[in-house]
Amino acid sequence: GEDVEQSLFLSVREGDSSVINCTYTDSSSTYLYWYKQEPGAGLQLLTYIFSNMDMKQDQRLTVLLNKKDKHLSLRIADTQTGDSAIYFCAETPEGGKLIFGQGTELSVKP
Amino acid sequence: GAVVSQHPSWVICKSGTSVKIECRSLDFQATTMFWYRQFPKQSLMLMATSNEGSKATYEQGVEKDKFLINHASLTLSTLTVTSAHPEDSSFYICSATTSRETQYFGPGTRLLVL
């Protein structure tokens, strides 16, 4: 079945690195995504990784993919208070559908 | 690029009325649009997939007669919540894609049914 799991909360201090973890079930997903949602807003695409890649870096964001363990992580370097939001990972099993995790609420303390 | 808008951003209506929500892709043509529902502090649940010019495909448990979806053009999809009730109050978000790869999300519409 399709299932994506994330831890619900993460609290870090400003300037530290944040690592948000995600596990998924569908090994046929071609792409895996990370989205950011600020309060009362829609989803902002942060980054995505193709399933045949192990790592993707984009400025402060690093995505690691362990396809064998079906584990995806998002590392945010030098976390800022503006990074406080809910982060969703998503898999794409078929037909362009996105299956989202529950979201991880990141709280950045000054 | 890849901007998706929704209108209205919030709506309050009386129980029993119908509400229409528009989703537009502003700078690209969307072959497929998706409609999601999000309850507070929860994840997004896919309601339906809409392709231009054809009937929407609804997810299991979503009433197609209650949530009418029309995808009249490559830049516009509408979701009509018919005979709305308080339990339909939610945050409705659409997304649009030109391919099967990346979905771009609208800002969401908050619906409150009294």
Tab-separated table of C-alpha atoms in Angstrom:
chain	number	residue	atom	x	y	z
A	1	GLY	CA	0.000	0.000	0.000
A	2	GLU	CA	0.917	3.620	-0.138
A	3	ASP	CA	2.071	5.129	3.109
A	4	VAL	CA	4.434	7.929	4.012
A	5	GLU	CA	5.583	8.466	7.589
A	6	GLN	CA	7.215	11.460	9.195
A	7	SER	CA	7.929	12.516	12.730
A	8	LEU	CA	5.508	15.235	13.793
A	9	PHE	CA	7.756	17.799	15.465
A	10	LEU	CA	11.303	19.080	15.348
A	11	SER	CA	12.734	21.943	17.362
A	12	VAL	CA	16.139	23.474	16.651
A	13	ARG	CA	18.054	26.613	17.503
A	14	GLU	CA	18.717	29.285	14.916
A	15	GLY	CA	21.954	28.561	13.070
A	16	ASP	CA	21.829	24.815	13.702
A	17	SER	CA	21.131	22.241	11.017
A	18	SER	CA	17.704	20.625	10.833
A	19	VAL	CA	17.166	17.115	9.590
A	20	ILE	CA	13.662	15.989	8.757
A	21	ASN	CA	13.175	12.303	8.061
A	22	CYS	CA	10.604	10.440	6.029
A	23	THR	CA	9.932	6.814	5.155
A	24	TYR	CA	7.806	5.713	2.248
A	25	THR	CA	6.490	2.417	0.973
A	26	ASP	CA	6.129	2.563	-2.796
A	27	SER	CA	9.408	1.644	-4.437
A	28	SER	CA	8.035	2.544	-7.870
A	29	SER	CA	7.898	6.254	-7.068
A	30	THR	CA	9.865	8.050	-9.757
A	31	TYR	CA	10.253	11.271	-7.822
A	32	LEU	CA	10.157	12.124	-4.137
A	33	TYR	CA	9.330	15.609	-3.023
A	34	TRP	CA	9.694	18.016	-0.148
A	35	TYR	CA	7.101	20.749	0.275
A	36	LYS	CA	6.924	23.581	2.812
A	37	GLN	CA	3.672	24.961	4.205
A	38	GLU	CA	3.506	28.153	6.216
A	39	PRO	CA	0.426	28.840	8.383
A	40	GLY	CA	-2.726	29.386	6.352
A	41	ALA	CA	-0.917	29.017	3.046
A	42	GLY	CA	-0.625	26.499	0.252
A	43	LEU	CA	2.340	24.277	-0.373
A	44	GLN	CA	5.624	25.545	-1.708
A	45	LEU	CA	7.785	23.085	-3.606
A	46	LEU	CA	11.200	23.081	-1.970
A	47	THR	CA	13.012	20.394	-3.849
A	48	TYR	CA	12.653	16.947	-5.323
A	49	ILE	CA	14.892	14.025	-6.076
A	50	PHE	CA	14.775	11.503	-8.857
A	51	SER	CA	14.620	7.956	-7.565
A	52	ASN	CA	17.910	6.907	-9.126
A	53	MET	CA	19.820	9.594	-7.216
A	54	ASP	CA	21.295	9.302	-3.737
A	55	MET	CA	21.724	12.949	-2.971
A	56	LYS	CA	20.725	16.345	-4.215
A	57	GLN	CA	21.986	19.666	-2.909
A	58	ASP	CA	20.341	23.005	-3.509
A	59	GLN	CA	21.847	25.913	-1.553
A	60	ARG	CA	20.994	25.260	2.116
A	61	LEU	CA	18.954	22.171	1.321
A	62	THR	CA	20.350	18.665	1.027
A	63	VAL	CA	18.164	15.700	0.191
A	64	LEU	CA	19.387	12.188	0.874
A	65	LEU	CA	17.646	9.138	-0.532
A	66	ASN	CA	18.219	5.580	0.649
A	67	LYS	CA	16.175	3.601	-1.805
A	68	LYS	CA	16.961	0.264	-0.196
A	69	ASP	CA	15.501	1.383	3.137
A	70	LYS	CA	12.907	3.660	1.485
A	71	HIS	CA	14.179	6.535	3.588
A	72	LEU	CA	14.280	10.168	2.554
A	73	SER	CA	15.697	13.071	4.520
A	74	LEU	CA	15.851	16.829	4.173
A	75	ARG	CA	18.693	18.707	5.786
A	76	ILE	CA	18.427	22.473	6.186
A	77	ALA	CA	21.759	24.077	6.936
A	78	ASP	CA	22.014	27.236	9.052
A	79	THR	CA	18.321	27.091	9.969
A	80	GLN	CA	16.645	30.479	10.297
A	81	THR	CA	13.445	31.549	12.065
A	82	GLY	CA	11.882	31.990	8.621
A	83	ASP	CA	12.287	28.263	8.096
A	84	SER	CA	9.663	27.597	10.780
A	85	ALA	CA	6.843	25.816	8.967
A	86	ILE	CA	5.417	22.379	8.305
A	87	TYR	CA	7.422	20.226	5.923
A	88	PHE	CA	5.786	17.465	3.919
A	89	CYS	CA	7.485	14.710	2.047
A	90	ALA	CA	5.566	13.035	-0.761
A	91	GLU	CA	5.913	10.014	-2.979
A	92	THR	CA	4.452	9.539	-6.444
A	93	PRO	CA	3.260	5.973	-6.845
A	94	GLU	CA	1.309	6.313	-10.080
A	95	GLY	CA	-0.734	8.579	-12.266
A	96	GLY	CA	0.932	11.734	-11.062
A	97	LYS	CA	-0.694	11.419	-7.639
A	98	LEU	CA	1.137	12.711	-4.610
A	99	ILE	CA	0.891	10.777	-1.375
A	100	PHE	CA	1.887	13.004	1.524
A	101	GLY	CA	3.293	12.265	4.910
A	102	GLN	CA	1.660	13.776	7.983
A	103	GLY	CA	4.020	16.725	7.948
A	104	THR	CA	6.813	17.687	10.343
A	105	GLU	CA	6.362	20.931	12.220
A	106	LEU	CA	9.744	22.646	12.424
A	107	SER	CA	10.144	25.187	15.188
A	108	VAL	CA	13.243	27.379	15.101
A	109	LYS	CA	14.133	29.121	18.335
A	110	PRO	CA	16.277	32.272	18.294
B	1	GLY	CA	6.916	30.821	-13.346
B	2	ALA	CA	4.483	28.037	-12.392
B	3	VAL	CA	2.028	30.158	-10.435
B	4	VAL	CA	-1.321	28.754	-9.389
B	5	SER	CA	-4.062	30.939	-7.965
B	6	GLN	CA	-7.245	30.106	-6.129
B	7	HIS	CA	-10.344	32.163	-5.666
B	8	PRO	CA	-11.762	32.917	-3.231
B	9	SER	CA	-9.095	32.672	-0.551
B	10	TRP	CA	-11.762	32.227	2.094
B	11	VAL	CA	-15.513	31.862	2.119
B	12	ILE	CA	-18.206	31.639	4.769
B	13	CYS	CA	-21.563	30.242	3.754
B	14	LYS	CA	-24.792	29.001	5.261
B	15	SER	CA	-25.537	25.315	5.514
B	16	GLY	CA	-27.318	24.039	2.406
B	17	THR	CA	-25.793	26.482	-0.047
B	18	SER	CA	-23.294	25.653	-2.766
B	19	VAL	CA	-19.832	27.121	-3.028
B	20	LYS	CA	-17.605	27.281	-6.088
B	21	ILE	CA	-13.827	27.454	-5.809
B	22	GLU	CA	-11.667	28.316	-8.816
B	23	CYS	CA	-8.142	27.117	-9.488
B	24	ARG	CA	-6.122	28.781	-12.233
B	25	SER	CA	-2.674	28.184	-13.633
B	26	LEU	CA	-1.498	31.691	-14.458
B	27	ASP	CA	1.573	31.205	-16.598
B	28	PHE	CA	1.361	27.679	-17.894
B	29	GLN	CA	-1.145	25.253	-19.325
B	30	ALA	CA	-2.054	22.518	-16.897
B	31	THR	CA	-2.885	19.162	-18.382
B	32	THR	CA	-3.884	17.885	-14.980
B	33	MET	CA	-5.195	19.540	-11.851
B	34	PHE	CA	-5.643	17.962	-8.453
B	35	TRP	CA	-7.929	18.898	-5.595
B	36	TYR	CA	-6.931	18.267	-1.986
B	37	ARG	CA	-8.578	18.771	1.361
B	38	GLN	CA	-6.677	19.530	4.540
B	39	PHE	CA	-8.038	19.475	8.080
B	40	PRO	CA	-6.246	21.457	10.796
B	41	LYS	CA	-2.899	19.981	11.788
B	42	GLN	CA	-3.304	17.180	9.285
B	43	SER	CA	-1.877	16.200	5.960
B	44	LEU	CA	-3.387	16.801	2.537
B	45	MET	CA	-5.864	14.246	1.307
B	46	LEU	CA	-6.303	13.897	-2.422
B	47	MET	CA	-9.945	14.260	-3.393
B	48	ALA	CA	-9.834	14.012	-7.164
B	49	THR	CA	-7.729	14.242	-10.292
B	50	SER	CA	-8.992	16.396	-13.126
B	51	ASN	CA	-7.870	16.337	-16.754
B	52	GLU	CA	-8.941	19.028	-19.168
B	53	GLY	CA	-11.993	18.059	-21.154
B	54	SER	CA	-12.715	14.825	-19.321
B	55	LYS	CA	-14.480	13.707	-16.179
B	56	ALA	CA	-12.632	13.893	-12.915
B	57	THR	CA	-11.373	10.767	-11.203
B	58	TYR	CA	-12.401	10.715	-7.569
B	59	GLU	CA	-10.580	9.017	-4.728
B	60	GLN	CA	-12.301	6.347	-2.747
B	61	GLY	CA	-14.722	7.793	-0.225
B	62	VAL	CA	-15.138	11.152	-1.975
B	63	GLU	CA	-18.700	11.797	-3.102
B	64	LYS	CA	-18.621	12.962	-6.695
B	65	ASP	CA	-22.154	14.361	-6.508
B	66	LYS	CA	-21.177	16.458	-3.513
B	67	PHE	CA	-17.864	17.725	-4.851
B	68	LEU	CA	-18.378	18.654	-8.487
B	69	ILE	CA	-15.232	19.219	-10.467
B	70	ASN	CA	-15.055	20.866	-13.848
B	71	HIS	CA	-11.855	21.302	-15.853
B	72	ALA	CA	-13.092	23.421	-18.726
B	73	SER	CA	-9.768	24.667	-20.025
B	74	LEU	CA	-6.041	24.095	-19.656
B	75	THR	CA	-5.843	26.929	-17.151
B	76	LEU	CA	-9.002	26.592	-15.084
B	77	SER	CA	-10.557	23.958	-12.858
B	78	THR	CA	-13.450	24.520	-10.488
B	79	LEU	CA	-14.596	22.648	-7.409
B	80	THR	CA	-18.209	23.130	-6.344
B	81	VAL	CA	-19.201	21.973	-2.887
B	82	THR	CA	-22.926	21.336	-3.244
B	83	SER	CA	-25.359	21.659	-0.355
B	84	ALA	CA	-22.522	22.408	2.017
B	85	HIS	CA	-22.713	21.331	5.639
B	86	PRO	CA	-20.547	22.217	8.630
B	87	GLU	CA	-18.537	19.011	8.237
B	88	ASP	CA	-17.428	20.265	4.805
B	89	SER	CA	-15.583	23.120	6.495
B	90	SER	CA	-11.954	22.662	5.595
B	91	PHE	CA	-8.974	24.051	3.722
B	92	TYR	CA	-9.194	23.147	0.036
B	93	ILE	CA	-6.023	23.264	-2.034
B	94	CYS	CA	-5.580	22.695	-5.734
B	95	SER	CA	-2.464	21.880	-7.658
B	96	ALA	CA	-1.617	21.918	-11.336
B	97	THR	CA	0.928	20.142	-13.451
B	98	THR	CA	2.130	20.132	-17.014
B	99	SER	CA	3.552	16.671	-16.644
B	100	ARG	CA	3.400	13.810	-14.227
B	101	GLU	CA	6.418	15.078	-12.402
B	102	THR	CA	5.914	18.265	-10.464
B	103	GLN	CA	2.753	19.719	-8.983
B	104	TYR	CA	2.468	23.416	-8.235
B	105	PHE	CA	0.052	24.321	-5.497
B	106	GLY	CA	-2.402	27.136	-5.108
B	107	PRO	CA	-2.583	29.161	-1.882
B	108	GLY	CA	-5.694	27.334	-0.695
B	109	THR	CA	-9.300	28.286	0.049
B	110	ARG	CA	-10.609	28.183	3.574
B	111	LEU	CA	-14.290	27.210	3.686
B	112	LEU	CA	-16.424	27.702	6.773
B	113	VAL	CA	-19.980	26.427	6.678
B	114	LEU	CA	-22.256	27.771	9.387
